[in-house]
Amino acid sequence: MNYAPPPAARDLRVDLFRGVALICMFWDHLPGNPLGYATLRNFGLSDAAELFVFLAGYGAMLAYGRRYEREGFFPAAVHVLRRAWILYVAHVFLLAQLMVVVFVANDNVETRDFIAEMGLRYFLDQPQEALLAGILMQFKPVLMDPLPLYVVLMTLMAGLLPLLVRRPLWVLLPSGLLWLLEKQTGLNLPAAPEGVWFFNPLAWQFLFFIGACCARPRSLLRMRPLERRIGRNIMMPAALAFLAASLLLSLSWRWPEIHDALMPQSIATLIYPISKTDLDLLRVAHFLVLAWVATTLLRPGAWLHSAPASALRCMGRHSLEVFCVSVLLAPLADAAGAVAGDHPAIQVAAGLAGVLLMWTLAAWLDVVRRPQRSPAPYHRADGEYVGAVAAPIRKGG
């Protein structure tokens, strides 16, 4: 296949939303911190985990789909597996570093048992088994679940890359069937000591591959501009109504008496439990509707270059490094709040300081890696941002 690929494209919103997910995950893991009320999990049925996994698939397709078209399957698959290996190494090293941080915090805070809260008691009770389980990605203390999931998903992607680029439905349909099968059977991978993975890869792979398919420049359902406008006019009110209902439902959980009084038992039986481990249908539906509304209303523009947006994009560009440091900062920020008697002002200050350190690391990496950064985004004739696989797929598929 002969073509001259254009400069790599980058929709700046991808990095921005990834930065939002990183901050939300960090604040979500600070127990009792007032900043936790500002995260995505408080405004609907999905949270930052769905956003992070979806963007992982989206970003992986942008990065490796074009490489597949340019270099072929084997070189592209090697690069995907290399990324999976980097994620695995990061998991092993982060596990060791997290244990050190938690043990130090536990020794200096008398009012809390961080070892038990972080799920590290298993390591003290059975160190040999815990070390082996950690290497096998079966031992995952609190905060450590996303990386092993990411390793598994990237490894799967290495073999499915040709189909994702050429025949995405051949991946998406079996992926959806596997997700439904998991719902019926409860299949999961073994973990220690809790027994199963908190993020079940057999379920979460579906959202990852949805993200990968969305990174293609051609929609799976081809519609003319007029049809798209009509569809938006019909779907937007319904989408907003669904998001509003999801918001009210999530808010009602804060007042169980009111929730139980207003929620019909038949509906409660139908929708509960809204499992995160098994990626419940309502979580998927809420996230996809929210993502569609957000990308429809938040169009690319000058606002992406404002100072707050630039800071979020900077963190999103270096998501692996920022995520790893956030895992280490979370118990430290929690310990700082506990030492101060869980005073809200100290908790908020610790949470904001953690975000500042995350941004500082990302900004430093930006400077160090500046020569390797991609050129500026380019556009199609209709003004839409395109993915990095756009031109190769248009010519070859």
Short mmCIF file of C-alpha atoms in Angstrom, two decimals:
data_model
loop_
_atom_site.label_atom_id
_atom_site.label_comp_id
_atom_site.label_asym_id
_atom_site.label_seq_id
_atom_site.Cartn_x
_atom_site.Cartn_y
_atom_site.Cartn_z
CA MET A 1 0.00 0.00 0.00
CA ASN A 2 1.56 3.28 -1.07
CA TYR A 3 0.48 6.57 0.40
CA ALA A 4 2.01 9.54 2.11
CA PRO A 5 0.45 9.74 5.58
CA PRO A 6 -0.49 13.20 6.78
CA PRO A 7 0.65 14.58 10.13
CA ALA A 8 -0.74 12.69 13.10
CA ALA A 9 -3.97 14.16 14.36
CA ARG A 10 -4.90 14.68 17.96
CA ASP A 11 -8.31 15.69 19.18
CA LEU A 12 -7.37 17.88 22.13
CA ARG A 13 -10.53 16.85 23.95
CA VAL A 14 -9.16 13.32 24.39
CA ASP A 15 -6.28 14.51 26.57
CA LEU A 16 -8.55 16.93 28.41
CA PHE A 17 -11.09 14.26 29.35
CA ARG A 18 -8.28 11.91 30.32
CA GLY A 19 -6.97 14.60 32.65
CA VAL A 20 -10.45 14.97 34.15
CA ALA A 21 -10.57 11.20 34.74
CA LEU A 22 -7.18 11.21 36.48
CA ILE A 23 -8.22 13.95 38.90
CA CYS A 24 -11.57 12.30 39.60
CA MET A 25 -9.95 8.95 40.34
CA PHE A 26 -7.47 10.63 42.68
CA TRP A 27 -10.15 12.49 44.63
CA ASP A 28 -12.42 9.43 44.69
CA HIS A 29 -9.71 7.57 46.61
CA LEU A 30 -9.47 10.14 49.41
CA PRO A 31 -12.00 8.84 51.99
CA GLY A 32 -14.17 11.58 53.42
CA ASN A 33 -12.48 14.33 51.43
CA PRO A 34 -14.96 17.06 50.40
CA LEU A 35 -13.38 17.14 46.93
CA GLY A 36 -14.82 13.69 46.38
CA TYR A 37 -18.25 15.28 45.98
CA ALA A 38 -17.06 17.07 42.83
CA THR A 39 -16.19 13.92 40.86
CA LEU A 40 -18.13 12.20 38.11
CA ARG A 41 -19.49 9.43 40.31
CA ASN A 42 -21.75 11.93 42.08
CA PHE A 43 -23.59 13.01 38.95
CA GLY A 44 -24.83 9.80 37.41
CA LEU A 45 -24.50 6.04 37.14
CA SER A 46 -20.96 5.88 35.74
CA ASP A 47 -17.72 7.42 36.95
CA ALA A 48 -14.12 8.16 35.99
CA ALA A 49 -13.34 4.46 35.54
CA GLU A 50 -15.60 4.22 32.48
CA LEU A 51 -14.10 7.40 31.06
CA PHE A 52 -10.56 6.14 31.62
CA VAL A 53 -11.13 2.72 30.03
CA PHE A 54 -13.04 4.15 27.07
CA LEU A 55 -10.26 6.66 26.38
CA ALA A 56 -7.68 3.90 26.76
CA GLY A 57 -9.27 2.10 23.83
CA TYR A 58 -9.74 5.32 21.89
CA GLY A 59 -6.16 6.43 22.42
CA ALA A 60 -4.75 2.99 21.62
CA MET A 61 -6.58 2.96 18.29
CA LEU A 62 -5.26 6.41 17.43
CA ALA A 63 -1.73 5.38 18.32
CA TYR A 64 -1.54 1.91 16.78
CA GLY A 65 -4.21 1.83 14.06
CA ARG A 66 -2.23 4.18 11.86
CA ARG A 67 0.97 2.29 12.62
CA TYR A 68 -0.73 -0.91 11.47
CA GLU A 69 -1.71 0.70 8.16
CA ARG A 70 1.75 2.13 7.66
CA GLU A 71 3.96 -0.76 8.81
CA GLY A 72 1.77 -3.86 8.79
CA PHE A 73 0.48 -6.20 11.45
CA PHE A 74 3.65 -7.59 13.01
CA PRO A 75 5.45 -4.29 13.73
CA ALA A 76 2.23 -2.71 15.03
CA ALA A 77 1.44 -5.72 17.22
CA VAL A 78 4.96 -5.63 18.65
CA HIS A 79 4.45 -1.99 19.62
CA VAL A 80 1.12 -2.79 21.28
CA LEU A 81 2.70 -5.65 23.23
CA ARG A 82 5.59 -3.40 24.16
CA ARG A 83 3.10 -0.95 25.63
CA ALA A 84 1.42 -3.79 27.51
CA TRP A 85 4.82 -4.81 28.90
CA ILE A 86 5.50 -1.23 30.04
CA LEU A 87 2.15 -1.22 31.82
CA TYR A 88 2.97 -4.54 33.46
CA VAL A 89 6.35 -3.31 34.68
CA ALA A 90 4.69 -0.15 35.98
CA HIS A 91 2.21 -2.33 37.89
CA VAL A 92 4.96 -4.37 39.58
CA PHE A 93 7.06 -1.36 40.56
CA LEU A 94 4.03 0.64 41.66
CA LEU A 95 2.90 -2.24 43.87
CA ALA A 96 6.23 -2.22 45.73
CA GLN A 97 6.25 1.57 46.06
CA LEU A 98 2.65 1.67 47.28
CA MET A 99 3.40 -0.83 50.01
CA VAL A 100 6.30 1.32 51.26
CA VAL A 101 4.14 4.46 51.28
CA VAL A 102 1.27 2.73 53.08
CA PHE A 103 3.53 1.14 55.70
CA VAL A 104 5.16 4.50 56.44
CA ALA A 105 1.78 6.24 56.63
CA ASN A 106 0.43 3.53 58.91
CA ASP A 107 3.35 3.96 61.31
CA ASN A 108 2.72 7.70 61.59
CA VAL A 109 -1.08 7.80 61.92
CA GLU A 110 -2.43 6.16 65.05
CA THR A 111 -6.12 6.69 64.28
CA ARG A 112 -6.22 4.71 61.04
CA ASP A 113 -5.24 1.25 59.85
CA PHE A 114 -4.05 2.05 56.34
CA ILE A 115 -2.71 -1.45 55.83
CA ALA A 116 -6.18 -2.96 56.22
CA GLU A 117 -7.90 -0.16 54.31
CA MET A 118 -5.55 -0.54 51.34
CA GLY A 119 -5.91 -4.31 51.23
CA LEU A 120 -2.31 -5.02 52.22
CA ARG A 121 -3.02 -7.26 55.21
CA TYR A 122 -2.75 -10.23 52.84
CA PHE A 123 0.88 -9.33 52.16
CA LEU A 124 1.73 -9.33 55.87
CA ASP A 125 -0.10 -12.59 56.52
CA GLN A 126 1.13 -14.50 53.47
CA PRO A 127 4.11 -12.65 51.94
CA GLN A 128 5.23 -15.42 49.58
CA GLU A 129 1.77 -15.97 48.15
CA ALA A 130 1.20 -12.23 47.91
CA LEU A 131 4.45 -11.63 46.00
CA LEU A 132 3.64 -14.36 43.51
CA ALA A 133 0.05 -13.11 43.16
CA GLY A 134 1.36 -9.59 42.61
CA ILE A 135 3.60 -10.72 39.77
CA LEU A 136 0.68 -12.64 38.26
CA MET A 137 -1.54 -9.53 38.61
CA GLN A 138 -3.83 -11.42 40.99
CA PHE A 139 -2.93 -9.35 44.05
CA LYS A 140 -4.18 -5.81 43.51
CA PRO A 141 -4.43 -3.53 46.55
CA VAL A 142 -6.87 -0.63 46.56
CA LEU A 143 -6.04 1.89 43.79
CA MET A 144 -4.11 -0.70 41.77
CA ASP A 145 -6.96 -2.25 39.75
CA PRO A 146 -6.78 -0.19 36.51
CA LEU A 147 -3.24 -1.15 35.46
CA PRO A 148 -3.71 -4.95 35.35
CA LEU A 149 -6.96 -4.42 33.45
CA TYR A 150 -5.13 -2.18 30.98
CA VAL A 151 -2.40 -4.83 30.51
CA VAL A 152 -4.99 -7.48 29.62
CA LEU A 153 -6.88 -5.20 27.24
CA MET A 154 -3.76 -4.05 25.39
CA THR A 155 -2.62 -7.65 25.00
CA LEU A 156 -5.99 -8.51 23.47
CA MET A 157 -5.75 -5.55 21.15
CA ALA A 158 -2.43 -6.75 19.74
CA GLY A 159 -4.13 -9.74 18.14
CA LEU A 160 -7.31 -7.93 17.14
CA LEU A 161 -5.71 -4.85 15.58
CA PRO A 162 -6.34 -5.84 11.91
CA LEU A 163 -10.03 -6.42 12.57
CA LEU A 164 -10.36 -3.22 14.57
CA VAL A 165 -8.97 -1.24 11.64
CA ARG A 166 -10.67 -3.11 8.78
CA ARG A 167 -13.72 -4.84 10.22
CA PRO A 168 -14.57 -3.24 13.59
CA LEU A 169 -17.97 -4.91 13.84
CA TRP A 170 -16.22 -8.28 13.75
CA VAL A 171 -14.65 -7.30 17.07
CA LEU A 172 -17.46 -5.25 18.58
CA LEU A 173 -20.21 -7.85 18.17
CA PRO A 174 -18.30 -10.77 19.79
CA SER A 175 -17.10 -8.33 22.45
CA GLY A 176 -20.71 -7.43 23.25
CA LEU A 177 -21.70 -11.09 23.33
CA LEU A 178 -18.87 -11.85 25.76
CA TRP A 179 -20.04 -8.97 27.95
CA LEU A 180 -23.60 -10.37 27.94
CA LEU A 181 -22.31 -13.89 28.63
CA GLU A 182 -20.43 -12.61 31.66
CA LYS A 183 -23.68 -11.07 32.90
CA GLN A 184 -25.40 -14.44 32.78
CA THR A 185 -22.61 -16.65 34.10
CA GLY A 186 -20.55 -14.39 36.39
CA LEU A 187 -17.29 -15.43 34.74
CA ASN A 188 -14.26 -13.60 36.11
CA LEU A 189 -10.51 -14.01 36.50
CA PRO A 190 -9.09 -15.25 39.82
CA ALA A 191 -7.60 -12.74 42.25
CA ALA A 192 -6.07 -12.88 45.71
CA PRO A 193 -7.28 -12.64 48.37
CA GLU A 194 -10.76 -11.41 47.35
CA GLY A 195 -11.26 -14.16 44.78
CA VAL A 196 -12.07 -12.21 41.59
CA TRP A 197 -10.93 -9.06 39.78
CA PHE A 198 -12.73 -5.90 40.88
CA PHE A 199 -12.68 -4.71 37.23
CA ASN A 200 -13.75 -7.88 35.45
CA PRO A 201 -11.80 -7.90 32.14
CA LEU A 202 -14.46 -10.06 30.49
CA ALA A 203 -16.93 -7.21 31.00
CA TRP A 204 -14.74 -4.10 30.75
CA GLN A 205 -13.22 -5.18 27.45
CA PHE A 206 -16.52 -4.19 25.83
CA LEU A 207 -16.14 -0.53 26.75
CA PHE A 208 -12.48 -0.57 25.72
CA PHE A 209 -13.31 -1.85 22.26
CA ILE A 210 -16.21 0.58 21.92
CA GLY A 211 -13.66 3.31 22.49
CA ALA A 212 -11.33 1.81 19.92
CA CYS A 213 -14.09 1.66 17.32
CA CYS A 214 -15.08 5.27 18.03
CA ALA A 215 -11.54 6.37 17.16
CA ARG A 216 -12.12 5.45 13.53
CA PRO A 217 -12.90 8.44 11.27
CA ARG A 218 -15.86 6.63 9.69
CA SER A 219 -18.89 6.05 11.83
CA LEU A 220 -20.15 2.49 12.10
CA LEU A 221 -23.53 3.87 11.04
CA ARG A 222 -23.06 6.11 8.01
CA MET A 223 -25.47 9.03 7.93
CA ARG A 224 -25.73 12.08 5.72
CA PRO A 225 -25.36 15.54 7.34
CA LEU A 226 -29.12 16.17 7.23
CA GLU A 227 -29.81 12.81 8.85
CA ARG A 228 -27.25 13.55 11.55
CA ARG A 229 -28.85 16.91 12.34
CA ILE A 230 -32.31 15.39 12.53
CA GLY A 231 -30.97 12.58 14.70
CA ARG A 232 -29.35 15.06 17.07
CA ASN A 233 -32.54 17.10 17.35
CA ILE A 234 -34.49 13.98 18.29
CA MET A 235 -31.90 12.28 20.46
CA MET A 236 -30.61 15.27 22.45
CA PRO A 237 -33.80 15.84 24.50
CA ALA A 238 -34.05 12.13 25.24
CA ALA A 239 -30.37 11.98 26.19
CA LEU A 240 -30.66 14.98 28.50
CA ALA A 241 -33.75 13.49 30.13
CA PHE A 242 -31.92 10.21 30.74
CA LEU A 243 -28.94 12.05 32.27
CA ALA A 244 -31.27 14.08 34.49
CA ALA A 245 -33.02 10.92 35.69
CA SER A 246 -29.64 9.29 36.37
CA LEU A 247 -28.55 12.34 38.36
CA LEU A 248 -31.68 12.25 40.49
CA LEU A 249 -31.24 8.52 41.11
CA SER A 250 -27.62 8.92 42.18
CA LEU A 251 -28.53 11.84 44.46
CA SER A 252 -31.29 9.80 46.07
CA TRP A 253 -28.70 7.30 47.35
CA ARG A 254 -27.53 9.91 49.84
CA TRP A 255 -30.91 9.76 51.56
CA PRO A 256 -31.84 6.04 51.73
CA GLU A 257 -35.16 6.67 53.47
CA ILE A 258 -36.36 8.97 50.69
CA HIS A 259 -35.01 6.62 48.03
CA ASP A 260 -36.75 3.59 49.50
CA ALA A 261 -40.00 5.48 49.88
CA LEU A 262 -40.10 6.72 46.29
CA MET A 263 -38.49 3.83 44.41
CA PRO A 264 -41.04 1.20 43.28
CA GLN A 265 -39.93 -2.26 44.30
CA SER A 266 -40.44 -3.62 40.80
CA ILE A 267 -38.05 -1.04 39.32
CA ALA A 268 -35.53 -1.56 42.13
CA THR A 269 -35.53 -5.30 41.45
CA LEU A 270 -35.00 -4.63 37.75
CA ILE A 271 -32.09 -2.18 37.96
CA TYR A 272 -30.19 -3.21 41.11
CA PRO A 273 -27.43 -4.03 41.70
CA ILE A 274 -25.76 -1.58 39.33
CA SER A 275 -22.52 -3.53 39.44
CA LYS A 276 -19.23 -1.84 38.71
CA THR A 277 -17.29 -5.10 38.69
CA ASP A 278 -19.51 -6.56 35.96
CA LEU A 279 -19.98 -3.24 34.12
CA ASP A 280 -23.75 -3.06 34.44
CA LEU A 281 -25.85 -2.08 31.43
CA LEU A 282 -26.97 1.13 33.12
CA ARG A 283 -23.36 2.16 33.69
CA VAL A 284 -22.53 1.59 30.03
CA ALA A 285 -25.66 3.39 28.84
CA HIS A 286 -25.08 6.35 31.13
CA PHE A 287 -21.46 6.75 30.09
CA LEU A 288 -22.14 6.48 26.35
CA VAL A 289 -25.01 8.96 26.53
CA LEU A 290 -22.91 11.34 28.62
CA ALA A 291 -19.97 11.00 26.22
CA TRP A 292 -22.19 11.70 23.20
CA VAL A 293 -23.76 14.77 24.82
CA ALA A 294 -20.38 16.10 25.98
CA THR A 295 -18.68 15.70 22.60
CA THR A 296 -21.71 17.16 20.82
CA LEU A 297 -21.96 20.24 22.99
CA LEU A 298 -18.26 20.79 23.74
CA ARG A 299 -16.92 21.36 20.25
CA PRO A 300 -13.20 21.97 19.64
CA GLY A 301 -12.31 25.62 19.95
CA ALA A 302 -10.24 28.26 21.68
CA TRP A 303 -11.46 27.13 25.10
CA LEU A 304 -9.18 24.08 24.82
CA HIS A 305 -6.19 26.43 25.01
CA SER A 306 -7.28 28.17 28.20
CA ALA A 307 -5.09 27.69 31.27
CA PRO A 308 -7.32 25.12 33.06
CA ALA A 309 -7.90 23.13 29.86
CA SER A 310 -4.18 23.21 29.02
CA ALA A 311 -3.33 21.88 32.49
CA LEU A 312 -5.82 19.03 32.10
CA ARG A 313 -4.51 18.22 28.61
CA CYS A 314 -0.96 18.21 29.93
CA MET A 315 -1.88 15.58 32.53
CA GLY A 316 -3.82 13.60 29.95
CA ARG A 317 -0.82 13.42 27.61
CA HIS A 318 1.15 11.61 30.31
CA SER A 319 -1.65 9.55 31.80
CA LEU A 320 0.44 6.52 32.84
CA GLU A 321 3.00 8.50 34.80
CA VAL A 322 0.38 10.79 36.33
CA PHE A 323 -1.81 7.84 37.31
CA CYS A 324 1.13 6.10 39.01
CA VAL A 325 2.08 9.15 41.04
CA SER A 326 -1.59 9.73 41.96
CA VAL A 327 -1.74 6.21 43.43
CA LEU A 328 1.20 7.07 45.69
CA LEU A 329 -0.14 10.51 46.57
CA ALA A 330 -3.60 9.26 47.59
CA PRO A 331 -2.57 7.54 50.86
CA LEU A 332 -0.21 10.43 51.64
CA ALA A 333 -2.99 12.99 51.20
CA ASP A 334 -5.34 10.80 53.22
CA ALA A 335 -2.74 10.47 55.98
CA ALA A 336 -2.17 14.24 56.04
CA GLY A 337 -5.88 14.78 56.57
CA ALA A 338 -6.01 12.15 59.30
CA VAL A 339 -3.06 13.72 61.17
CA ALA A 340 -4.91 17.05 61.06
CA GLY A 341 -8.00 15.47 62.57
CA ASP A 342 -9.80 15.17 59.22
CA HIS A 343 -10.39 18.90 59.17
CA PRO A 344 -12.16 19.72 55.87
CA ALA A 345 -9.81 22.60 55.02
CA ILE A 346 -6.75 20.38 55.44
CA GLN A 347 -8.36 17.60 53.42
CA VAL A 348 -9.16 20.00 50.58
CA ALA A 349 -5.66 21.47 50.71
CA ALA A 350 -4.12 17.98 50.56
CA GLY A 351 -6.35 17.03 47.61
CA LEU A 352 -5.47 20.19 45.70
CA ALA A 353 -1.78 19.80 46.52
CA GLY A 354 -1.91 16.29 45.07
CA VAL A 355 -3.39 17.59 41.83
CA LEU A 356 -0.72 20.30 41.69
CA LEU A 357 2.01 17.67 42.04
CA MET A 358 0.37 15.56 39.33
CA TRP A 359 0.34 18.56 37.00
CA THR A 360 3.96 19.43 37.91
CA LEU A 361 5.10 15.95 36.90
CA ALA A 362 3.16 16.17 33.63
CA ALA A 363 4.56 19.63 32.86
CA TRP A 364 8.10 18.40 33.50
CA LEU A 365 7.53 15.39 31.22
CA ASP A 366 6.15 17.76 28.59
CA VAL A 367 9.40 19.70 28.62
CA VAL A 368 11.59 16.60 28.61
CA ARG A 369 9.69 14.95 25.76
CA ARG A 370 8.91 18.05 23.75
CA PRO A 371 10.94 16.99 20.67
CA GLN A 372 8.86 13.79 20.44
CA ARG A 373 5.46 15.47 20.54
CA SER A 374 3.16 15.15 17.56
CA PRO A 375 2.40 18.03 15.18
CA ALA A 376 -0.75 20.08 15.58
CA PRO A 377 -4.14 18.55 14.73
CA TYR A 378 -5.61 18.86 11.28
CA HIS A 379 -9.21 18.85 10.11
CA ARG A 380 -11.41 17.30 7.50
CA ALA A 381 -13.24 19.49 5.06
CA ASP A 382 -16.36 19.45 7.25
CA GLY A 383 -14.42 20.85 10.19
CA GLU A 384 -14.37 17.69 12.33
CA TYR A 385 -11.20 16.51 14.04
CA VAL A 386 -10.03 13.21 12.64
CA GLY A 387 -8.20 10.31 14.21
CA ALA A 388 -4.65 9.30 13.46
CA VAL A 389 -5.94 6.35 11.44
CA ALA A 390 -8.15 8.51 9.24
CA ALA A 391 -6.12 8.90 6.08
CA PRO A 392 -4.85 5.31 5.92
CA ILE A 393 -8.34 3.88 6.41
CA ARG A 394 -9.79 6.19 3.80
CA LYS A 395 -7.25 4.98 1.27
CA GLY A 396 -7.02 1.36 2.20
CA GLY A 397 -10.33 0.33 3.69
#
